[in-house]
XYZ file of N, CA and C in Angstrom:
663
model
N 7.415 32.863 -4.279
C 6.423 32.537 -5.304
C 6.821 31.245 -5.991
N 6.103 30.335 -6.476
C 5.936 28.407 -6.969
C 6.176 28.965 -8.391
N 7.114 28.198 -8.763
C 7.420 28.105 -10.525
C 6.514 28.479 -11.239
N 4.859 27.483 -10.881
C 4.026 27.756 -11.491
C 3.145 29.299 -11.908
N 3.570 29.942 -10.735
C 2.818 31.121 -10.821
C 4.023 31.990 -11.764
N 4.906 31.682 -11.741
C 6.385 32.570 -12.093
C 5.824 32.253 -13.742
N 5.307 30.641 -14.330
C 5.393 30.837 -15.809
C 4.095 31.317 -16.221
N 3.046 30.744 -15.231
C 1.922 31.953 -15.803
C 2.029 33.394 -15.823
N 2.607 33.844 -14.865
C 2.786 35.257 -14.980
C 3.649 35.976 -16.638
N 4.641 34.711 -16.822
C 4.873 34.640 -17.618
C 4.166 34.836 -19.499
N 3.554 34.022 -19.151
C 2.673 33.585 -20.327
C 2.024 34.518 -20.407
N 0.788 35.404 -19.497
C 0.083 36.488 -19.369
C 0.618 37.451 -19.797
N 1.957 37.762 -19.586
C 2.571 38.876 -20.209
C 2.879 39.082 -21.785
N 3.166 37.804 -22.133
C 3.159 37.724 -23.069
C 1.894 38.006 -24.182
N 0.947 37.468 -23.416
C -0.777 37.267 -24.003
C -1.075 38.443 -24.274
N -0.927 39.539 -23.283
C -1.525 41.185 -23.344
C -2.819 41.385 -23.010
N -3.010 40.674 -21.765
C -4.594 40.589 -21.371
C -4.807 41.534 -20.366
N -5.628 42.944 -20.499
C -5.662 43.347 -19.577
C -6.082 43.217 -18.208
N -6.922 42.230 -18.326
C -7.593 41.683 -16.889
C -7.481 40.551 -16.607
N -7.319 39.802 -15.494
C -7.403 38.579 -14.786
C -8.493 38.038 -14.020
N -9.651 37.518 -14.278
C -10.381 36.827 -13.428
C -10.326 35.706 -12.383
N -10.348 35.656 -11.357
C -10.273 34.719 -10.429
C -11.340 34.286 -10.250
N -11.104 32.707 -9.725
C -12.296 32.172 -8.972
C -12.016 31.714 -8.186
N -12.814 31.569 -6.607
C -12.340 31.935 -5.323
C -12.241 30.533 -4.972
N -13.357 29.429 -4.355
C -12.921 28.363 -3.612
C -12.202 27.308 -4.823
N -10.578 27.101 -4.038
C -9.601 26.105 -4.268
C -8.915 27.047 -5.371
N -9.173 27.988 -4.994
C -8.268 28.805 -6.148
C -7.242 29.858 -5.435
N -8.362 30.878 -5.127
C -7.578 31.720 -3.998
C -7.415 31.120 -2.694
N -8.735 30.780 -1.956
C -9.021 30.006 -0.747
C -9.462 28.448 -0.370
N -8.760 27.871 0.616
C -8.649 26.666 0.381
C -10.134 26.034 1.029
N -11.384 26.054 -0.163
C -12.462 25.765 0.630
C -12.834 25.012 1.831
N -11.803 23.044 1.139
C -11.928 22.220 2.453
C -11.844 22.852 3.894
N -10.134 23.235 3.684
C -10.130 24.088 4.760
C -10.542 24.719 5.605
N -10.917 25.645 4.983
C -12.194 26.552 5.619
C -13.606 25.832 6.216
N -13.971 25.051 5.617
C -15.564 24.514 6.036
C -14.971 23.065 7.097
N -14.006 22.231 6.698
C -13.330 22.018 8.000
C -13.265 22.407 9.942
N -12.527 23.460 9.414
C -12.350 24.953 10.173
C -13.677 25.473 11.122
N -14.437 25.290 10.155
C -15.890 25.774 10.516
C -16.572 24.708 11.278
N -17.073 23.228 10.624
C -17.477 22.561 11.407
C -17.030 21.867 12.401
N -15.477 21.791 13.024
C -15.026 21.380 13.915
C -14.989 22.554 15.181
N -14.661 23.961 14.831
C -14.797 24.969 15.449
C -16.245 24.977 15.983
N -17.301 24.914 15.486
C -18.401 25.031 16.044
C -18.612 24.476 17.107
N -18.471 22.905 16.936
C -18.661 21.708 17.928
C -17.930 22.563 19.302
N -16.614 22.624 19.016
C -16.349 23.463 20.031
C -16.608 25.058 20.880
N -16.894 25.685 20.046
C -17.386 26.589 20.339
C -19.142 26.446 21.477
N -19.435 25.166 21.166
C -21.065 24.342 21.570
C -20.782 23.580 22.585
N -19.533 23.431 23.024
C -19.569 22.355 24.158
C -19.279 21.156 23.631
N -19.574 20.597 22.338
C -20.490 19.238 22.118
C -19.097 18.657 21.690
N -18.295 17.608 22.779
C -17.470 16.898 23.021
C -17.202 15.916 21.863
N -16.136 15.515 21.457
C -16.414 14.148 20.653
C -15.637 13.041 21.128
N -14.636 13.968 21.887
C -13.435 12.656 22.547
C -14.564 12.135 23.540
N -15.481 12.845 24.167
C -16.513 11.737 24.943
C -17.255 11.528 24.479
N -17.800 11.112 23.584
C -18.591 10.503 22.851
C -17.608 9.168 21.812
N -16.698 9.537 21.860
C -15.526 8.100 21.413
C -15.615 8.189 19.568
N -15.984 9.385 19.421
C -15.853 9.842 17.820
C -14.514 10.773 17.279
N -13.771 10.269 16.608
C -12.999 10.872 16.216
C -13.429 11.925 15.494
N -12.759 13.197 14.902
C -12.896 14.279 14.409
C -12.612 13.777 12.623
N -12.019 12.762 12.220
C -12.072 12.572 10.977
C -13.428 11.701 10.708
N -14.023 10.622 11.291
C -15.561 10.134 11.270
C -15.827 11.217 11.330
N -15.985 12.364 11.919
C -17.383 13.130 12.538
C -17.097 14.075 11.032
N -16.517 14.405 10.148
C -16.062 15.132 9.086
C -16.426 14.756 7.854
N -15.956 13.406 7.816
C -16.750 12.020 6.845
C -18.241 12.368 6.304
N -18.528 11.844 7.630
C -20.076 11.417 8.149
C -21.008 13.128 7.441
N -20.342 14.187 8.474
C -20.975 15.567 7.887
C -20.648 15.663 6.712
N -19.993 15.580 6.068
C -19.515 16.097 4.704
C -20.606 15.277 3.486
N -20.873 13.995 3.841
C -21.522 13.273 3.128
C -23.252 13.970 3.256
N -23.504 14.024 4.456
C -24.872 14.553 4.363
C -24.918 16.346 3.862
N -24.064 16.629 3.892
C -23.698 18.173 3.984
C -24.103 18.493 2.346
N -23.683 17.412 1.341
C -23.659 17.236 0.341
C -24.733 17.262 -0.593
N -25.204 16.320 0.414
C -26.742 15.899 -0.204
C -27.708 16.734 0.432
N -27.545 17.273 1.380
C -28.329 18.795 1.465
C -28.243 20.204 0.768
N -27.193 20.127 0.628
C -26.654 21.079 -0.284
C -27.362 20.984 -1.609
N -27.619 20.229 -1.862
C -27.971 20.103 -3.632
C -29.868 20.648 -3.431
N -30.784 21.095 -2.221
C -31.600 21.949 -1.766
C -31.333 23.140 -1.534
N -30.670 23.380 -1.859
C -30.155 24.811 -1.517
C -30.930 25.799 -2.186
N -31.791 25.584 -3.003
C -32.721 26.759 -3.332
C -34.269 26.773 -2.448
N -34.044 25.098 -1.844
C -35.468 25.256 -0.573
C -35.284 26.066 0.489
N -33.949 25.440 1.063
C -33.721 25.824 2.426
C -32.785 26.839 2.129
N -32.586 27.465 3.417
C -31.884 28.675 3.647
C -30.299 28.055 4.160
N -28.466 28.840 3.692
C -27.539 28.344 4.076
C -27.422 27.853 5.220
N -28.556 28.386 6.287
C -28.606 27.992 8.051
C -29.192 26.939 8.469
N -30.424 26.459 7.654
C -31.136 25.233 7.644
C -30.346 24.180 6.934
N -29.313 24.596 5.953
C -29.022 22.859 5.211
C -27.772 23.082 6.711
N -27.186 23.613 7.204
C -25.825 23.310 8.250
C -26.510 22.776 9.208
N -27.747 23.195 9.817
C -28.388 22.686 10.701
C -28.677 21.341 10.267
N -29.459 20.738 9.158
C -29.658 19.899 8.577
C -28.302 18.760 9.267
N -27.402 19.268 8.054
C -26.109 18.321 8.486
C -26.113 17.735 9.855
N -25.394 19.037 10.706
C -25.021 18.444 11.833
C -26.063 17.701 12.764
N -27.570 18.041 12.246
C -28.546 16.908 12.991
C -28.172 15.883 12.539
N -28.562 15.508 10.867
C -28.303 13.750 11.241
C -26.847 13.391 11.575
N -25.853 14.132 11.258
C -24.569 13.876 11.732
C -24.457 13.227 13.348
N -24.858 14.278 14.311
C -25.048 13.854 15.465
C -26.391 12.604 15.715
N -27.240 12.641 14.999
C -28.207 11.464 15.134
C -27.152 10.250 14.939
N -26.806 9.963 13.990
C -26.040 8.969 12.945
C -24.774 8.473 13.926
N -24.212 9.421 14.924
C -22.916 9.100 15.624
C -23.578 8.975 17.244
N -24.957 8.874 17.241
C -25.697 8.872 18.482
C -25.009 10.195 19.646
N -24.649 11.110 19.288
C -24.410 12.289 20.148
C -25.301 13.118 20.454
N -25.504 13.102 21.617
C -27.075 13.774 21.859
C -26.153 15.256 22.802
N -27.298 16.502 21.927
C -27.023 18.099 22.302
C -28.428 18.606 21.916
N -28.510 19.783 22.518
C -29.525 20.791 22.461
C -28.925 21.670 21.803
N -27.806 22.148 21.280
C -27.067 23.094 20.570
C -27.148 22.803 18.923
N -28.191 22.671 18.503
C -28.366 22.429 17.052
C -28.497 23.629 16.691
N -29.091 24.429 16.710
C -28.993 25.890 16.091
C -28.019 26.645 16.560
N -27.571 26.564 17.853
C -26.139 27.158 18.213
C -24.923 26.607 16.961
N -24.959 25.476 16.802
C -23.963 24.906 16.338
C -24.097 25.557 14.760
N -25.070 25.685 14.053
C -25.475 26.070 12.338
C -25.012 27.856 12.467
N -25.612 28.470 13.716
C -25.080 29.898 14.148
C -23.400 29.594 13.844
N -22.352 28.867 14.623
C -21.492 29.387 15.090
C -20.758 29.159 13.727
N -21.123 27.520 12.998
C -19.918 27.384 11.804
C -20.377 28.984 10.857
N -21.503 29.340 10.462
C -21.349 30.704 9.725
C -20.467 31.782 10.072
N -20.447 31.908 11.553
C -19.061 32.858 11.908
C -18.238 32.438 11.652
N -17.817 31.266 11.690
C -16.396 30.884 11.516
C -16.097 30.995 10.043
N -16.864 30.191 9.434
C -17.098 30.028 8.104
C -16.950 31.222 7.455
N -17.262 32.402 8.132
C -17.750 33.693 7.178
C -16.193 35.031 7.724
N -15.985 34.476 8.372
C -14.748 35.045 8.876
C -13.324 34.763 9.552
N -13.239 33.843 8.956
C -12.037 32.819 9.125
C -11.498 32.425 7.878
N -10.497 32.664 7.090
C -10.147 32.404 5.563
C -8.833 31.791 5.730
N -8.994 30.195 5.231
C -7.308 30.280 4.612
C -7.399 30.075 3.029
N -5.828 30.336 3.150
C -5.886 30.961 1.913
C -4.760 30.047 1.130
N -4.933 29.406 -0.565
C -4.305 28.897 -0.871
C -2.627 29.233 -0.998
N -1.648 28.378 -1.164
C 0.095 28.714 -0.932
C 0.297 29.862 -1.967
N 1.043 31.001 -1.623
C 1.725 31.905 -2.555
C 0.576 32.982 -2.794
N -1.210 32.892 -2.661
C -1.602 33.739 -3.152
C -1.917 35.108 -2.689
N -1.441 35.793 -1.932
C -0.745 37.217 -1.395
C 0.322 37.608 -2.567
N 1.134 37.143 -2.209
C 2.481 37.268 -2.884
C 1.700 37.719 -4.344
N 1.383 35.956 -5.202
C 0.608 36.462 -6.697
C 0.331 38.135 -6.719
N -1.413 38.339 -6.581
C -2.127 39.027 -6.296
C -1.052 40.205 -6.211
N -0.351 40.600 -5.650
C 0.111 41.915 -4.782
C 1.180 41.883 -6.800
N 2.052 40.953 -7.214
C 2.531 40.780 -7.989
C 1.645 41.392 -9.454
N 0.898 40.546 -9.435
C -0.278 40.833 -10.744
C -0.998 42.121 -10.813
N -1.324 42.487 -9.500
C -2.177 43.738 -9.669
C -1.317 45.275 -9.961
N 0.060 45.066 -9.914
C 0.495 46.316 -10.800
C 0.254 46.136 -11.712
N -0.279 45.404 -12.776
C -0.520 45.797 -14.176
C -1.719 45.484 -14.754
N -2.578 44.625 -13.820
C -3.309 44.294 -14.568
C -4.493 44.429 -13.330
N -5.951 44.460 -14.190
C -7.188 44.856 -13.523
C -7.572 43.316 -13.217
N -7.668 43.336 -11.560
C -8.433 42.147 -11.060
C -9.778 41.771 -10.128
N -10.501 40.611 -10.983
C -11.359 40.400 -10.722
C -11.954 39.289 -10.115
N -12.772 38.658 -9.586
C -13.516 37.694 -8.848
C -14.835 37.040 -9.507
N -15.156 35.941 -9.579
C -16.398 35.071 -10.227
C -16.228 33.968 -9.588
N -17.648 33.791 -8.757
C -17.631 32.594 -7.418
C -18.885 32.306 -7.460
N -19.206 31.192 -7.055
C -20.507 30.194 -7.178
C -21.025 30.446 -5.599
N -22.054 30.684 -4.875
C -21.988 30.673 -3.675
C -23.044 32.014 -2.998
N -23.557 32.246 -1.866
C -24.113 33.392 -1.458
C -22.946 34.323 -0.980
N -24.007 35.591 -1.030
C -23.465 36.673 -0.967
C -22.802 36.990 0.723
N -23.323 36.570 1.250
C -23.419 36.665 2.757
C -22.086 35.860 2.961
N -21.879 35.029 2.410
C -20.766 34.147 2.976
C -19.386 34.854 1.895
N -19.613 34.215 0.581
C -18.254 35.033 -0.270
C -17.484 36.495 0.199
N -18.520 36.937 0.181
C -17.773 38.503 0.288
C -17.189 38.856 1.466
N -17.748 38.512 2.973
C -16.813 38.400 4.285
C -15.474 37.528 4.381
N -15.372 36.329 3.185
C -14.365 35.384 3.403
C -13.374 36.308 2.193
N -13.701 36.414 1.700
C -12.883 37.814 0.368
C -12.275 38.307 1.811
N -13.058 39.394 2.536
C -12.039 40.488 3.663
C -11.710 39.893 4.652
N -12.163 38.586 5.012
C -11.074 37.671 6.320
C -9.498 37.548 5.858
N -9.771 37.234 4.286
C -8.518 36.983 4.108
C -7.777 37.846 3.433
N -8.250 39.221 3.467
C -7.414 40.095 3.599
C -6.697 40.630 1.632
N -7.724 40.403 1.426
C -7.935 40.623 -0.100
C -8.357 41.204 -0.978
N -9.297 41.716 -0.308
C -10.889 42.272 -1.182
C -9.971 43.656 -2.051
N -8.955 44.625 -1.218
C -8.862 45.426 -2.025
C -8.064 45.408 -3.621
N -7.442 43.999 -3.771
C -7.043 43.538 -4.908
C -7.886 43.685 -6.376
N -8.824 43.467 -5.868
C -9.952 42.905 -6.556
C -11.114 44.367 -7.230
N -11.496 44.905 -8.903
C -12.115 45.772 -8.935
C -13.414 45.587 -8.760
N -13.679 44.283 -9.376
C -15.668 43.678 -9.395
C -15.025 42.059 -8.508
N -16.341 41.838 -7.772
C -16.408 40.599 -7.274
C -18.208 40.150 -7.613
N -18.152 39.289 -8.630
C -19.317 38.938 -8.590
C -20.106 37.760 -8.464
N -20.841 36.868 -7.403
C -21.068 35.908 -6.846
C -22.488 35.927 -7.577
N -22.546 34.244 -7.052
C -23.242 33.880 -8.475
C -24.975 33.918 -7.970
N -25.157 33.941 -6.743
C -26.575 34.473 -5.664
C -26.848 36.033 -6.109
N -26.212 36.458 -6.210
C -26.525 38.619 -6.352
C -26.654 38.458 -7.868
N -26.731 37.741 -8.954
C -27.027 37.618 -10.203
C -28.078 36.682 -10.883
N -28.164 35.185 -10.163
C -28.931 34.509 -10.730
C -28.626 33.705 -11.367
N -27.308 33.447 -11.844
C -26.431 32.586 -13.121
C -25.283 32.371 -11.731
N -25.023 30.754 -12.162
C -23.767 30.494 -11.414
C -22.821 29.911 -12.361
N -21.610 29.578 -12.524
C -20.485 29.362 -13.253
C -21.506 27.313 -13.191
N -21.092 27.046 -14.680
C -20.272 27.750 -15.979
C -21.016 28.449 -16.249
N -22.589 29.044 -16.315
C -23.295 29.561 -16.875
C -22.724 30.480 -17.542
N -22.620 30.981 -18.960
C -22.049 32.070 -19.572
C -22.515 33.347 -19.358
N -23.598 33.545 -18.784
C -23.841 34.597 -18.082
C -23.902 35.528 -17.081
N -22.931 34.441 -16.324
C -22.378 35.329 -15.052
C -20.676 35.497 -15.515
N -20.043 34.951 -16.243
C -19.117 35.657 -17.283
C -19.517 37.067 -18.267
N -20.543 37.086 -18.773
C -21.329 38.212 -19.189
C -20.804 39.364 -18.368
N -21.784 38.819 -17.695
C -22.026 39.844 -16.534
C -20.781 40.622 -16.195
N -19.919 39.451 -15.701
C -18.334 40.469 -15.244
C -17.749 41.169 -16.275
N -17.694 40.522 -17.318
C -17.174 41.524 -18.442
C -17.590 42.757 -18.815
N -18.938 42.767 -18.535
C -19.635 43.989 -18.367
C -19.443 45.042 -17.631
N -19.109 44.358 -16.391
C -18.921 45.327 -15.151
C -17.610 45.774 -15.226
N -16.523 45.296 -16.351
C -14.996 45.582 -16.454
C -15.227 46.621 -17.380
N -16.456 46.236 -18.429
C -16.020 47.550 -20.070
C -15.057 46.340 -20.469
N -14.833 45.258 -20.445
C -14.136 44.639 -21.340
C -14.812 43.548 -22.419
N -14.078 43.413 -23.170
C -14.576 42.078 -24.368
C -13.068 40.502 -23.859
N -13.923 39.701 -24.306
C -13.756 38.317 -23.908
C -12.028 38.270 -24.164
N -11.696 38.507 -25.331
C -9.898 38.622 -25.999
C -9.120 40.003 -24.999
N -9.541 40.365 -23.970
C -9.024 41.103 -23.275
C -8.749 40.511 -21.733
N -9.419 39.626 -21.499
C -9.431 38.802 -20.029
C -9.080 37.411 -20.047
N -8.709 37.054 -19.224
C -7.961 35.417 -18.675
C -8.473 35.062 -17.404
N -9.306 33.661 -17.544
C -10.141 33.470 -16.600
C -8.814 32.507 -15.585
N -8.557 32.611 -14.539
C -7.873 31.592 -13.981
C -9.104 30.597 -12.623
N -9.231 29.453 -13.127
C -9.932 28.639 -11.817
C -9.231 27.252 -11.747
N -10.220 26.680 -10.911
C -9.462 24.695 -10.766
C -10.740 24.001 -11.118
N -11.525 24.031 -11.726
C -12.499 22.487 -11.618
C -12.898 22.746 -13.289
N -12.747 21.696 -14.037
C -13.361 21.561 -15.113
C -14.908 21.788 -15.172
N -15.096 21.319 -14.216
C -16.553 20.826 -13.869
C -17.283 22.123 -13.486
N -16.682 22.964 -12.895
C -17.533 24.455 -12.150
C -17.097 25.458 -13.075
N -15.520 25.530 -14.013
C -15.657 26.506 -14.252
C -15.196 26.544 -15.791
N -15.685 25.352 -16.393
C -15.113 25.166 -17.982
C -16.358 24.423 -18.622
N -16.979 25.266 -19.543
C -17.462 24.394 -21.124
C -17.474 24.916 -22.393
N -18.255 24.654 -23.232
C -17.518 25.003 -24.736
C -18.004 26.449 -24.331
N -19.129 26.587 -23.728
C -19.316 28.558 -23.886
C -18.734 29.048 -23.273
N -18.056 28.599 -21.899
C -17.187 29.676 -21.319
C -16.095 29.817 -22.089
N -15.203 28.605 -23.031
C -14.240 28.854 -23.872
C -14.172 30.204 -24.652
N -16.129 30.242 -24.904
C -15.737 31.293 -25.937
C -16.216 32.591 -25.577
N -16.069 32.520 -24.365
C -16.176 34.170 -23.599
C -14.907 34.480 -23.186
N -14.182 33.756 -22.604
C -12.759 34.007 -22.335
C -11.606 33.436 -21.807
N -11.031 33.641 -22.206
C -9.975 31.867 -22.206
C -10.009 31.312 -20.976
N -10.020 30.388 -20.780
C -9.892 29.314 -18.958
C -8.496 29.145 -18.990
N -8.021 28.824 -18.477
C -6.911 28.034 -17.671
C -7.266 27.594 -16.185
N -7.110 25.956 -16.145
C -7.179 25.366 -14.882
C -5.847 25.224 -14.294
N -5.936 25.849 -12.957
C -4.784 26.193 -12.595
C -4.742 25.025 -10.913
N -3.915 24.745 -9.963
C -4.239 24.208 -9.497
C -3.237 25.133 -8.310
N -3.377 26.223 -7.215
C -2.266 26.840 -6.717
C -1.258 25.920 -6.006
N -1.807 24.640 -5.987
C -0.971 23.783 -4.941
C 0.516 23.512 -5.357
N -0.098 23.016 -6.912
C 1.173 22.797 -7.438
C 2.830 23.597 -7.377
């Protein structure tokens, strides 16, 4: 176990919080990773070559990630299968790689994607550590279909008492109401829980402050 987890564990004990909230990508699981994982696996899984086509695997990652992005931010038009499809079309348009495996390819990264987990350094160890004493929980931005299979790829889920994703509610982080929500589903009040995540940006503002304490944690460190 990393120093870091040794003085939070620390500090928590001290605090007297009965519960711990987690939040899953770059916290528990190393998202890049994983969606990495996924869109290079596919290609292969499809046939669809890149050493012959004279594209490296870091361009072809680039290139998707950028459109991946800007599809993504539709994500209440299209369905998770149409923005991957999305991607890897203009991806392959854009790098002139011509395939008929466009929907094969949006099929296969979801398997991979949905059942393939890595997992950030030390957090087994944590987890297995923390959960003798204290009640743990999950709060993740993301569909249901995908979170909750990558929770049991990586071999976790039974850690965990509520896991609640932010698609099966309607509110996604920071929204203070999918904090609500979990606290609800614990029977706890805000001075009883410790939120642990990494992004200022996804999982900190003045209202989540005052539902229950944040700490940005970073597991790498």
């Amino acid at each position: 176990m990393n120093n870091s987890f040794s003085k939070m564990q620390s500090k928590i004990i001290k605090m007297g919080y009965e519960s711990i909230i987690f939040d899953l990508d770059n916290t528990l699981l190393n998202f890049e990773l994983c969606e990495r994982q996924a869109i290079l696996g596919a290609l292969e899984d499809c046939a669809v070559s890149l050493d012959l086509n004279g594209v490296s695997k870091t361009i072809f990652l680039q290139v998707f990630e950028t459109y991946n992005s800007q599809y993504w931010r539709q994500r209440k038009t299209f369905s998770p299968s149409e923005l991957i499809e999305m991607s890897y079309r203009s991806t392959l348009a854009q790098l002139d790689i011509q395939t008929d495996q466009i929907s094969n390819l949006g099929e296969s990264y979801w398997h991979i994607f949905n059942h393939f987990a890595v997992m950030e350094p030390d957090v087994n160890e944590v987890l297995t550590v923390l959960a003798r004493n204290y009640r743990l929980a999950v709060i993740t931005n993301g569909f249901v279909s995908a979170q909750l299979p990558r929770i049991q790829a990586a071999g976790i889920e039974h850690f965990f008492e509520e896991v609640v994703v932010s698609e099966a509610i309607g509110f996604a982080k920071p929204s203070p109401e999918i904090f609500h929500y979990a606290l609800s589903r614990l029977n706890l009040t805000p001075i009883e829980v410790l939120y642990v995540g990494d992004s200022l940006k996804h999982d900190y503002t003045d209202l989540t402050l005052t539902i229950c304490l944040l700490i940005v944690c970073d597991l790498n460190i």
